[in-house]
């Protein structure tokens, strides 16, 4: 009977006007936003960039999908409280361009709050653009229901020519799972900064749980797209789900294991030997081309010398501090030396997200 | 015009009476004779206890969605029929079954323990009038009450067309329903069954939904009916307004 009801619901939805899942095969008309109150400012001498995976405003709650929890659908009051905390830190840091990942605009899990609109109306930022990575009318699993989550760029200045560029899909999934699964993207837009014609902001979020070379293909796609911008001023930020080359710890299976899970048993070639997405060893060189072609906000030498200070992620906050770096800012220009910040304490103490925001400044060169 | 009159004079003797027109649909005030029974692939099992009293229940769903419908006819004239309709439904077992982890989890498992015992009770009036030998029109109005033994978390809502509107009563307490159904005989054995229904939940944030269904039925004989068509659902949902086009299909077997 259970199967019959699922089948009927699936049949009904498959035959509805809109497809059950947006596969973005025809591209996406990007949602653009403007704050209710636009706060114009004189062009500054330095521009501050910030990247943050905000975990859809769920804070550090034990969500079922990524932290061994049992929570699925959050109440509106809790989401708004979390969003207010995110807005407080954004208003403290005062970024001019903000790259956001895992931001919901129409998801049942976050009370259908349009978080891009909400953050624009509760911060100093004026304009926004959103590109979905998961747009499903109904996910008939775990009570998730409707989901629309993705990447966004928020800016003090107007945004134009925004483009959603599809990144390669995970190639280690069966067709049905892949149909319902996330479609990672690269959000590229032109910022109308006064006096600069070729100012590009790019936000990315790479695959999290792939066990093959999907992330490498996604990096290659990003590099190809960036190369097409030629001599433009490029600022790239996002959650790459990859460690910097040379990192000390590469295997987080034990750290990420849920209480009923054990790893590193049996043969190393077994699929269950590692937890999906927790063993970075085979991928450790994937970030090298980015470090070679672009300037990171945190130079590799400095990171390697003081790794703990630059960690930006952990899966479970109860069991320790941040334990790996997977969030980055890059540019083809030189960042202002020593202007980077990794807000570990703020994000940890206020349980803002499972990611730490990172910021850096660029001295305007017209 | 003359040809049209000739056509009607010739065809009227072969056209169905109101009762025959109503045989293709259960949405009218007209009931079948005593001991009549029918069952559909998706429709409930109906049985007429007498000429003016009919019971219906979905036998397969009954174990997870106990339900009972009663229709009583207060016939006035052969051309005008009035009936009252009463539905009782207990969805708690079905909702608890749908609250689960993994694939098929329609409601989040975190709410499973908090789904209270709930009943819905619908009471309505149907008025059917045969406006010509080929057309039977039914007007419907009713009120649906949601009776919960405890509070139901709004996050358990199933925000899908058709389902959301039928579950809304458990969150809002009551809802009003209005409808019009028109059955038209197109050919000797082919019928059109068009229905418009308005769902209204006064005071609710998502308080309106409109459904239009168009079915075409082939009545092979007194015992077998094949139907197909579509339903358009416009509704207000927690995420906004949306329209869906859904397919309809059913097979019915009838016994006397």
Coordinates of C-alpha atoms in Angstrom, one line a residue:
Chain A
X1 CA 0.0 0.0 0.0
X2 CA 2.9 2.3 0.9
X3 CA 4.5 1.7 -2.5
X4 CA 1.1 2.3 -4.2
X5 CA 0.7 5.6 -2.6
X6 CA 4.2 6.7 -3.5
X7 CA 3.6 5.5 -7.0
X8 CA 0.4 7.4 -7.3
X9 CA 2.0 10.6 -5.9
X10 CA 5.0 10.2 -8.3
X11 CA 2.6 9.5 -11.2
X12 CA 0.6 12.6 -10.4
X13 CA 3.7 14.8 -10.1
X14 CA 5.4 13.5 -13.1
X15 CA 2.4 14.3 -15.2
X16 CA 1.9 17.8 -13.8
X17 CA 2.6 21.0 -15.8
X18 CA 6.1 21.4 -14.3
X19 CA 8.6 18.7 -14.1
X20 CA 9.1 17.1 -10.7
X21 CA 12.8 18.2 -10.7
X22 CA 14.3 21.1 -12.6
X23 CA 17.2 19.6 -14.5
X24 CA 18.2 23.0 -15.9
X25 CA 18.5 21.6 -19.4
X26 CA 17.1 24.7 -20.8
X27 CA 19.2 26.9 -18.5
X28 CA 17.7 29.0 -15.7
X29 CA 16.1 32.4 -15.7
X30 CA 18.1 33.7 -12.7
X31 CA 16.2 35.3 -9.9
X32 CA 17.5 38.8 -9.3
X33 CA 16.8 40.8 -6.2
X34 CA 17.0 44.3 -4.8
X35 CA 16.7 45.2 -1.1
X36 CA 13.6 47.1 0.0
X37 CA 15.8 49.9 1.0
X38 CA 18.9 50.5 -1.3
X39 CA 21.7 52.1 0.6
X40 CA 23.9 53.9 -1.9
X41 CA 27.6 54.5 -0.9
X42 CA 30.5 56.2 -2.5
X43 CA 32.9 53.8 -4.3
X44 CA 35.4 52.7 -1.6
X45 CA 39.1 52.4 -2.0
X46 CA 39.1 48.8 -0.9
X47 CA 36.4 46.2 -1.6
X48 CA 35.8 43.4 1.0
X49 CA 34.8 40.0 -0.3
X50 CA 33.3 37.3 1.9
X51 CA 32.3 33.7 1.2
X52 CA 30.0 31.7 3.4
X53 CA 28.2 28.4 3.2
X54 CA 25.2 29.3 5.5
X55 CA 23.7 25.8 5.7
X56 CA 20.3 27.2 4.7
X57 CA 19.9 29.0 8.0
X58 CA 19.8 25.9 10.0
X59 CA 22.6 26.9 12.3
X60 CA 24.2 23.9 13.8
X61 CA 21.1 22.0 14.4
X62 CA 21.3 18.2 14.1
X63 CA 19.9 18.0 10.6
X64 CA 19.4 14.5 9.3
X65 CA 21.2 15.0 6.0
X66 CA 24.6 16.1 7.1
X67 CA 25.1 15.7 10.8
X68 CA 23.7 12.4 12.0
X69 CA 20.7 14.2 13.3
X70 CA 16.9 13.6 13.1
X71 CA 15.6 17.0 12.3
X72 CA 14.2 17.7 8.9
X73 CA 11.7 20.6 8.8
X74 CA 12.6 23.6 10.9
X75 CA 10.0 26.0 12.2
X76 CA 9.9 29.5 10.8
X77 CA 10.8 31.1 14.1
X78 CA 14.0 29.1 14.4
X79 CA 15.0 29.8 10.8
X80 CA 14.5 33.5 11.3
X81 CA 16.5 33.5 14.5
X82 CA 19.4 31.8 12.7
X83 CA 19.1 34.2 9.8
X84 CA 19.3 37.1 12.2
X85 CA 22.5 35.8 13.6
X86 CA 23.9 35.4 10.1
X87 CA 22.9 38.9 9.3
X88 CA 24.5 40.2 12.5
X89 CA 27.9 38.8 11.5
X90 CA 27.5 40.0 7.9
X91 CA 26.7 43.5 9.2
X92 CA 29.7 43.4 11.5
X93 CA 32.1 42.3 8.8
X94 CA 30.5 44.6 6.2
X95 CA 31.5 42.8 3.0
X96 CA 30.9 44.6 -0.3
X97 CA 30.4 41.4 -2.2
X98 CA 29.1 38.3 -0.5
X99 CA 29.3 34.8 -1.9
X100 CA 26.7 32.5 -0.3
X101 CA 26.2 28.8 -0.7
X102 CA 23.4 26.5 0.5
X103 CA 20.9 29.4 0.6
X104 CA 17.2 28.4 0.4
X105 CA 14.6 30.4 -1.4
X106 CA 11.5 28.1 -1.4
X107 CA 12.1 25.1 0.7
X108 CA 9.8 23.4 3.1
X109 CA 12.7 22.5 5.4
X110 CA 13.2 26.3 6.1
X111 CA 9.5 27.4 6.2
X112 CA 9.6 28.6 2.5
X113 CA 11.5 31.7 3.5
X114 CA 13.3 33.4 0.6
X115 CA 16.6 33.8 2.4
X116 CA 18.2 35.9 -0.4
X117 CA 15.4 38.4 0.0
X118 CA 15.5 38.2 3.8
X119 CA 19.3 38.7 4.0
X120 CA 19.2 41.7 1.6
X121 CA 16.5 43.3 3.7
X122 CA 18.4 42.7 7.0
X123 CA 21.9 43.7 5.9
X124 CA 23.7 46.6 4.2
X125 CA 23.8 44.8 0.9
X126 CA 21.6 46.1 -1.9
X127 CA 21.4 43.6 -4.8
X128 CA 21.4 39.9 -5.2
X129 CA 21.3 37.1 -7.7
X130 CA 20.4 33.4 -7.1
X131 CA 21.2 30.2 -9.0
X132 CA 19.6 27.0 -7.9
X133 CA 21.5 23.8 -7.4
X134 CA 18.4 21.8 -6.3
X135 CA 15.0 22.8 -7.5
X136 CA 12.5 20.0 -6.9
X137 CA 8.7 20.4 -6.6
X138 CA 8.7 17.5 -4.3
X139 CA 11.3 15.2 -2.9
X140 CA 9.4 12.1 -1.7
X141 CA 12.1 11.2 0.8
X142 CA 12.5 11.8 4.6
X143 CA 9.6 14.3 4.5
X144 CA 11.7 16.9 2.6
X145 CA 9.0 18.0 0.2
X146 CA 9.7 21.0 -1.9
X147 CA 13.3 22.2 -2.1
X148 CA 15.0 25.1 -3.8
X149 CA 18.5 25.8 -2.6
X150 CA 21.6 27.1 -4.3
X151 CA 24.2 29.8 -4.6
X152 CA 23.8 33.5 -4.4
X153 CA 25.9 36.6 -4.8
X154 CA 24.9 39.7 -2.8
X155 CA 26.4 43.0 -3.6
X156 CA 26.4 46.7 -2.7
X157 CA 26.4 47.5 -6.5
X158 CA 24.1 46.5 -9.2
X159 CA 24.5 43.1 -10.8
X160 CA 24.1 42.4 -14.5
X161 CA 24.6 39.5 -17.0
X162 CA 24.3 36.9 -14.3
X163 CA 24.8 33.4 -15.6
X164 CA 24.2 29.9 -14.1
X165 CA 26.9 27.6 -15.4
X166 CA 26.1 23.9 -14.9
X167 CA 29.0 21.9 -13.3
X168 CA 29.4 18.3 -14.2
X169 CA 27.0 16.0 -12.3
X170 CA 28.2 13.3 -10.0
X171 CA 29.1 10.3 -12.1
X172 CA 29.0 7.8 -9.3
X173 CA 25.2 7.6 -8.9
X174 CA 22.5 5.6 -10.6
X175 CA 20.2 7.5 -13.0
X176 CA 17.2 7.7 -10.6
X177 CA 19.3 9.1 -7.7
X178 CA 21.0 11.5 -10.1
X179 CA 17.6 12.7 -11.3
X180 CA 16.5 13.8 -7.8
X181 CA 20.0 14.9 -6.7
X182 CA 21.7 18.2 -6.6
X183 CA 23.0 20.0 -9.7
X184 CA 26.0 22.0 -8.7
X185 CA 26.6 25.3 -10.5
X186 CA 28.9 28.2 -10.9
X187 CA 27.2 31.6 -10.6
X188 CA 29.0 34.2 -12.6
X189 CA 27.9 37.8 -12.7
X190 CA 29.1 41.2 -13.8
X191 CA 29.2 43.8 -11.0
X192 CA 28.5 47.4 -12.0
X193 CA 31.2 48.9 -9.9
X194 CA 31.6 52.6 -10.7
X195 CA 34.6 53.1 -13.0
X196 CA 35.3 49.5 -13.6
X197 CA 33.9 47.7 -16.6
X198 CA 35.2 44.2 -16.2
X199 CA 34.5 43.3 -12.6
X200 CA 33.3 39.7 -12.3
X201 CA 32.1 37.9 -9.2
X202 CA 31.9 34.1 -9.3
X203 CA 30.4 31.9 -6.7
X204 CA 30.8 28.1 -6.7
X205 CA 29.8 25.1 -4.6
X206 CA 31.3 21.7 -5.6
X207 CA 30.1 18.2 -5.0
X208 CA 30.3 17.1 -1.4
X209 CA 30.0 13.3 -1.4
X210 CA 31.3 12.2 -4.7
X211 CA 33.6 9.2 -4.6
X212 CA 35.1 9.5 -8.0
X213 CA 36.8 12.4 -9.9
X214 CA 33.6 14.5 -10.2
X215 CA 35.2 17.4 -8.2
X216 CA 38.2 17.3 -10.5
X217 CA 35.9 17.7 -13.5
X218 CA 34.1 20.5 -11.8
X219 CA 37.4 22.3 -11.1
X220 CA 38.3 21.9 -14.8
X221 CA 35.0 23.4 -15.8
X222 CA 35.5 26.4 -13.5
X223 CA 39.0 27.0 -14.9
X224 CA 37.7 26.8 -18.4
X225 CA 34.9 29.3 -17.7
X226 CA 37.3 31.7 -15.9
X227 CA 39.8 31.5 -18.7
X228 CA 37.1 32.8 -21.1
X229 CA 36.9 36.0 -19.1
X230 CA 40.5 36.7 -20.2
X231 CA 41.7 40.0 -18.8
X232 CA 38.7 40.7 -16.6
X233 CA 39.0 41.3 -12.9
X234 CA 37.8 38.0 -11.4
X235 CA 36.8 37.3 -7.8
X236 CA 35.9 33.8 -7.0
X237 CA 34.5 32.5 -3.8
X238 CA 32.9 29.3 -2.6
X239 CA 32.7 26.0 -0.9
X240 CA 34.9 23.7 -2.9
X241 CA 34.6 20.6 -0.6
X242 CA 38.3 20.1 -1.2
X243 CA 41.3 20.5 1.1
X244 CA 44.3 22.6 0.2
X245 CA 47.2 20.6 -1.2
X246 CA 49.6 19.6 1.4
X247 CA 47.0 19.4 4.3
X248 CA 48.1 17.2 7.2
X249 CA 44.8 15.4 7.8
X250 CA 43.1 13.9 4.8
X251 CA 40.8 11.2 6.2
X252 CA 37.8 12.4 8.3
X253 CA 35.8 9.1 8.3
X254 CA 36.1 8.7 12.0
X255 CA 35.3 12.4 12.8
X256 CA 32.3 12.3 10.5
X257 CA 31.0 8.9 11.4
X258 CA 27.5 8.7 13.0
X259 CA 27.2 6.8 16.3
X260 CA 26.1 3.6 14.5
X261 CA 28.7 3.8 11.7
X262 CA 32.2 2.3 11.6
X263 CA 34.7 2.7 8.8
X264 CA 38.2 1.5 8.0
X265 CA 37.0 -2.1 8.3
X266 CA 37.6 -4.8 5.7
X267 CA 39.5 -4.2 2.4
X268 CA 40.6 -0.7 1.5
X269 CA 39.0 -1.3 -1.9
X270 CA 35.6 -1.9 -0.4
X271 CA 33.0 0.9 -1.1
X272 CA 32.1 1.0 2.6
X273 CA 35.7 1.3 3.7
X274 CA 35.5 5.2 3.7
X275 CA 32.5 7.4 4.5
X276 CA 31.2 9.1 1.4
X277 CA 32.8 12.6 1.2
X278 CA 35.1 12.2 4.2
X279 CA 38.2 10.8 2.6
X280 CA 40.0 13.6 0.8
X281 CA 43.2 11.7 0.1
X282 CA 42.5 10.8 -3.5
X283 CA 41.5 14.4 -4.2
X284 CA 44.3 16.3 -2.5
X285 CA 45.8 17.6 -5.7
X286 CA 42.5 18.8 -7.2
X287 CA 42.9 22.4 -5.9
X288 CA 46.5 22.7 -7.2
X289 CA 45.5 24.4 -10.6
X290 CA 43.5 27.0 -8.8
X291 CA 46.5 27.8 -6.5
X292 CA 48.7 27.9 -9.6
X293 CA 46.6 30.3 -11.7
X294 CA 44.9 32.4 -9.0
X295 CA 45.8 34.2 -5.8
X296 CA 44.2 32.7 -2.7
X297 CA 43.0 34.9 0.1
X298 CA 45.0 32.7 2.4
X299 CA 48.4 32.0 0.8
X300 CA 49.2 28.2 0.8
X301 CA 52.5 28.7 2.7
X302 CA 50.7 30.5 5.5
X303 CA 47.9 27.9 5.6
X304 CA 50.4 25.0 5.7
X305 CA 52.3 26.7 8.6
X306 CA 49.2 27.4 10.7
X307 CA 46.5 25.0 9.4
X308 CA 44.3 25.1 12.5
X309 CA 43.8 28.8 12.2
X310 CA 42.3 28.5 8.8
X311 CA 39.9 25.6 9.1
X312 CA 36.4 26.4 7.9
X313 CA 34.3 23.3 8.4
X314 CA 33.4 20.5 10.7
X315 CA 30.4 18.1 10.5
X316 CA 29.5 18.1 14.2
X317 CA 30.0 21.0 16.5
X318 CA 29.5 19.1 19.7
X319 CA 32.7 17.1 19.2
X320 CA 35.2 19.8 18.7
X321 CA 36.3 22.8 16.8
X322 CA 36.7 23.3 13.1
X323 CA 38.8 20.6 11.6
X324 CA 39.3 21.2 7.8
X325 CA 39.5 24.0 5.3
X326 CA 37.2 23.8 2.3
X327 CA 36.0 27.4 1.8
X328 CA 38.1 29.7 -0.4
X329 CA 38.4 33.1 -2.1
X330 CA 40.6 33.5 -5.2
X331 CA 41.3 36.3 -7.6
X332 CA 43.5 36.9 -10.6
X333 CA 44.5 40.1 -8.9
X334 CA 46.5 40.6 -5.7
X335 CA 44.6 40.8 -2.5
X336 CA 45.5 43.4 0.1
X337 CA 48.3 41.7 2.0
X338 CA 47.2 40.4 5.4
X339 CA 43.6 41.5 5.0
X340 CA 42.1 38.0 5.2
X341 CA 40.0 36.8 8.1
X342 CA 38.6 33.4 9.0
X343 CA 35.8 34.0 11.5
X344 CA 36.2 30.7 13.5
X345 CA 35.2 32.0 16.9
X346 CA 32.1 33.9 15.8
X347 CA 30.8 31.0 13.7
X348 CA 31.5 28.5 16.5
X349 CA 30.3 30.4 19.5
X350 CA 27.0 31.5 18.0
X351 CA 26.6 28.1 16.1
X352 CA 25.9 30.0 12.9
X353 CA 26.6 27.3 10.4
X354 CA 28.7 24.2 9.8
X355 CA 31.0 26.5 7.8
X356 CA 33.2 29.5 8.8
X357 CA 33.0 32.7 6.7
X358 CA 36.2 33.9 5.1
X359 CA 36.8 37.5 4.0
X360 CA 39.6 39.4 2.2
X361 CA 40.1 42.8 0.7
X362 CA 41.1 44.1 -2.6
X363 CA 42.5 47.6 -3.2
X364 CA 40.6 49.0 -6.1
X365 CA 42.7 49.4 -9.2
X366 CA 40.8 51.1 -12.0
Chain B
X1 CA -32.9 24.8 -37.2
X2 CA -35.4 22.4 -38.8
X3 CA -32.7 19.8 -39.1
X4 CA -31.9 20.2 -35.4
X5 CA -35.6 19.7 -34.4
X6 CA -35.8 16.5 -36.5
X7 CA -32.6 15.3 -34.9
X8 CA -34.0 15.8 -31.4
X9 CA -37.4 14.2 -32.3
X10 CA -35.5 11.2 -33.6
X11 CA -32.9 11.0 -30.9
X12 CA -34.9 11.8 -27.7
X13 CA -36.6 8.5 -27.4
X14 CA -33.1 6.9 -27.2
X15 CA -31.6 9.3 -24.8
X16 CA -31.1 8.4 -21.2
X17 CA -33.3 9.5 -18.4
X18 CA -31.7 11.4 -15.4
X19 CA -31.0 8.1 -13.7
X20 CA -29.1 6.7 -16.7
X21 CA -27.1 9.9 -17.0
X22 CA -26.2 9.6 -13.3
X23 CA -25.0 6.1 -13.8
X24 CA -21.6 7.3 -15.1
X25 CA -20.9 9.6 -12.1
X26 CA -21.2 9.4 -8.3
X27 CA -21.3 13.1 -8.0
X28 CA -25.0 13.5 -8.4
X29 CA -28.0 13.4 -6.0
X30 CA -29.5 10.5 -7.8
X31 CA -29.0 7.0 -6.3
X32 CA -29.1 3.6 -7.8
X33 CA -31.6 0.9 -7.0
X34 CA -31.3 -1.2 -3.9
X35 CA -28.6 -3.8 -3.9
X36 CA -26.6 -1.9 -6.6
X37 CA -22.9 -2.2 -6.1
X38 CA -19.9 -0.8 -7.9
X39 CA -16.2 -0.7 -7.4
X40 CA -13.5 1.2 -9.2
X41 CA -9.7 1.0 -9.6
X42 CA -9.4 4.2 -7.6
X43 CA -13.0 4.8 -6.6
X44 CA -14.5 3.4 -3.5
X45 CA -16.8 0.4 -3.2
X46 CA -20.4 1.6 -3.3
X47 CA -23.5 -0.3 -2.3
X48 CA -27.1 0.8 -2.2
X49 CA -28.8 -0.4 0.9
X50 CA -32.1 0.8 -0.4
X51 CA -33.4 2.9 -3.3
X52 CA -32.6 6.1 -1.3
X53 CA -29.6 5.2 0.8
X54 CA -26.1 4.4 -0.4
X55 CA -22.9 3.5 1.5
X56 CA -19.4 3.8 0.2
X57 CA -15.9 2.9 1.4
X58 CA -12.5 2.3 -0.1
X59 CA -11.9 -1.3 0.8
X60 CA -8.1 -1.4 0.2
X61 CA -7.4 2.0 1.8
X62 CA -9.8 1.2 4.6
X63 CA -7.1 -0.5 6.7
X64 CA -4.8 2.6 6.7
X65 CA -7.4 5.2 6.0
X66 CA -10.7 4.1 7.6
X67 CA -13.5 5.9 5.7
X68 CA -17.2 5.8 5.2
X69 CA -19.5 7.8 3.0
X70 CA -23.3 7.9 3.2
X71 CA -25.6 9.4 0.7
X72 CA -29.3 9.7 1.3
X73 CA -31.7 10.8 -1.4
X74 CA -34.8 12.8 -0.7
X75 CA -36.3 12.6 -4.2
X76 CA -38.7 15.4 -5.0
X77 CA -39.6 15.0 -8.7
X78 CA -38.2 12.7 -11.4
X79 CA -36.4 15.8 -12.8
X80 CA -35.2 17.2 -9.5
X81 CA -33.3 15.3 -6.9
X82 CA -32.0 16.3 -3.5
X83 CA -29.6 14.3 -1.5
X84 CA -27.4 14.7 1.6
X85 CA -23.9 13.4 1.7
X86 CA -21.8 12.6 4.8
X87 CA -18.2 11.4 4.9
X88 CA -16.2 10.3 7.9
X89 CA -12.5 9.7 7.6
X90 CA -9.7 8.8 10.1
X91 CA -6.4 9.6 8.4
X92 CA -4.1 9.1 11.4
X93 CA -2.8 5.6 10.5
X94 CA -2.0 6.7 6.9
X95 CA -0.2 9.8 8.0
X96 CA 1.8 7.9 10.6
X97 CA 2.8 5.5 7.9
X98 CA 3.9 8.3 5.6
X99 CA 6.0 9.8 8.4
X100 CA 9.2 7.9 7.9
X101 CA 12.9 8.2 7.1
X102 CA 14.2 7.5 3.6
X103 CA 12.5 7.0 0.3
X104 CA 8.8 7.3 0.6
X105 CA 8.9 9.6 3.6
X106 CA 6.3 12.1 2.7
X107 CA 6.1 13.5 6.3
X108 CA 9.3 14.0 8.3
X109 CA 9.8 11.1 10.8
X110 CA 10.4 13.6 13.6
X111 CA 6.7 14.3 13.6
X112 CA 5.5 10.7 13.7
X113 CA 4.9 10.6 17.5
X114 CA 3.1 13.9 17.4
X115 CA 0.4 13.0 14.8
X116 CA -2.8 13.0 16.9
X117 CA -5.9 11.0 16.3
X118 CA -7.9 13.0 13.8
X119 CA -11.3 12.7 12.1
X120 CA -12.8 14.6 9.3
X121 CA -16.5 14.9 8.9
X122 CA -18.1 16.3 5.8
X123 CA -21.8 17.1 5.5
X124 CA -23.2 18.4 2.3
X125 CA -26.2 18.8 0.1
X126 CA -26.5 17.8 -3.6
X127 CA -29.2 19.0 -5.9
X128 CA -29.5 17.4 -9.3
X129 CA -31.7 18.6 -12.1
X130 CA -32.1 17.2 -15.5
X131 CA -32.0 20.2 -17.8
X132 CA -32.5 18.2 -20.9
X133 CA -32.5 14.6 -21.9
X134 CA -28.8 14.9 -22.5
X135 CA -27.7 17.1 -19.6
X136 CA -27.8 16.5 -15.8
X137 CA -26.6 19.4 -13.6
X138 CA -25.7 18.9 -10.0
X139 CA -25.0 21.7 -7.5
X140 CA -23.2 20.9 -4.3
X141 CA -22.3 22.6 -1.1
X142 CA -21.0 21.4 2.2
X143 CA -18.9 21.9 5.2
X144 CA -16.0 19.8 6.3
X145 CA -14.9 19.7 10.0
X146 CA -11.5 18.6 11.2
X147 CA -11.6 17.1 14.7
X148 CA -8.1 16.6 16.2
X149 CA -7.5 14.9 19.6
X150 CA -4.3 17.0 19.9
X151 CA -2.4 19.7 18.2
X152 CA -1.1 19.0 14.7
X153 CA 2.2 20.6 13.8
X154 CA 1.7 22.7 10.6
X155 CA 5.1 21.3 9.3
X156 CA 3.3 17.9 8.7
X157 CA 1.4 19.4 5.8
X158 CA 1.7 17.6 2.5
X159 CA 2.1 20.5 0.0
X160 CA 0.9 18.7 -3.0
X161 CA -2.1 19.4 -5.3
X162 CA -5.3 17.6 -4.3
X163 CA -3.8 16.4 -1.1
X164 CA -3.0 19.8 0.5
X165 CA -6.6 21.0 0.0
X166 CA -8.0 17.8 1.5
X167 CA -5.8 17.9 4.6
X168 CA -6.2 21.6 5.2
X169 CA -9.2 21.0 7.4
X170 CA -7.0 19.4 10.1
X171 CA -5.0 22.6 10.4
X172 CA -7.8 25.1 10.0
X173 CA -10.7 23.4 11.8
X174 CA -13.2 23.6 9.0
X175 CA -13.6 24.3 5.3
X176 CA -16.4 25.0 2.9
X177 CA -16.9 23.3 -0.4
X178 CA -19.0 24.3 -3.4
X179 CA -19.3 22.5 -6.7
X180 CA -21.0 22.1 -10.0
X181 CA -21.1 18.9 -12.0
X182 CA -22.5 18.6 -15.5
X183 CA -23.0 15.2 -17.1
X184 CA -23.6 15.2 -20.8
X185 CA -24.3 12.3 -23.1
X186 CA -22.1 12.7 -26.1
X187 CA -23.0 9.5 -27.8
X188 CA -25.0 6.4 -26.9
X189 CA -22.3 5.1 -24.6
X190 CA -20.0 8.0 -24.2
X191 CA -20.5 10.6 -21.5
X192 CA -18.7 13.8 -20.5
X193 CA -18.5 14.4 -16.7
X194 CA -17.3 17.9 -15.9
X195 CA -16.9 19.2 -12.3
X196 CA -15.8 22.5 -10.8
X197 CA -15.1 22.5 -7.1
X198 CA -14.2 25.4 -4.9
X199 CA -12.5 24.8 -1.5
X200 CA -12.6 27.7 0.9
X201 CA -11.0 27.8 4.4
X202 CA -12.1 31.1 6.0
X203 CA -9.4 32.8 8.0
X204 CA -6.6 30.5 6.8
X205 CA -3.4 31.9 5.1
X206 CA -3.9 29.6 2.2
X207 CA -7.7 29.7 2.0
X208 CA -8.6 29.0 -1.6
X209 CA -8.4 26.2 -4.2
X210 CA -10.2 25.5 -7.3
X211 CA -10.4 22.2 -9.1
X212 CA -11.8 21.5 -12.6
X213 CA -12.0 17.9 -13.6
X214 CA -13.1 16.7 -17.1
X215 CA -13.7 13.0 -17.5
X216 CA -14.9 11.1 -20.5
X217 CA -16.5 7.8 -19.8
X218 CA -17.3 4.9 -22.0
X219 CA -20.2 2.8 -20.6
X220 CA -19.5 -0.5 -22.3
X221 CA -22.6 -2.1 -20.7
X222 CA -24.4 -2.0 -17.4
X223 CA -21.4 -3.6 -15.7
X224 CA -18.3 -2.0 -17.1
X225 CA -17.2 1.6 -17.4
X226 CA -13.9 3.1 -18.6
X227 CA -13.0 6.7 -17.8
X228 CA -10.2 9.0 -18.6
X229 CA -9.6 12.8 -18.5
X230 CA -7.7 15.4 -16.6
X231 CA -7.9 17.6 -13.6
X232 CA -6.7 21.2 -13.3
X233 CA -5.9 22.3 -9.8
X234 CA -5.2 25.9 -8.9
X235 CA -4.4 26.4 -5.2
X236 CA -2.8 28.5 -2.6
X237 CA 0.1 26.7 -0.9
X238 CA 2.5 27.7 1.9
X239 CA 5.0 28.6 -0.9
X240 CA 2.6 30.5 -3.1
X241 CA 0.0 29.9 -5.8
X242 CA 0.4 27.1 -8.3
X243 CA -1.5 25.4 -11.0
X244 CA -1.2 21.7 -11.8
X245 CA -2.6 19.6 -14.6
X246 CA -3.1 16.0 -13.6
X247 CA -4.3 12.9 -15.5
X248 CA -7.4 11.0 -14.4
X249 CA -8.1 7.4 -15.2
X250 CA -10.5 4.8 -13.7
X251 CA -12.2 1.6 -14.4
X252 CA -15.4 0.7 -12.7
X253 CA -17.3 -2.6 -12.4
X254 CA -20.9 -2.6 -11.5
X255 CA -23.2 -5.3 -10.1
X256 CA -26.9 -5.4 -9.4

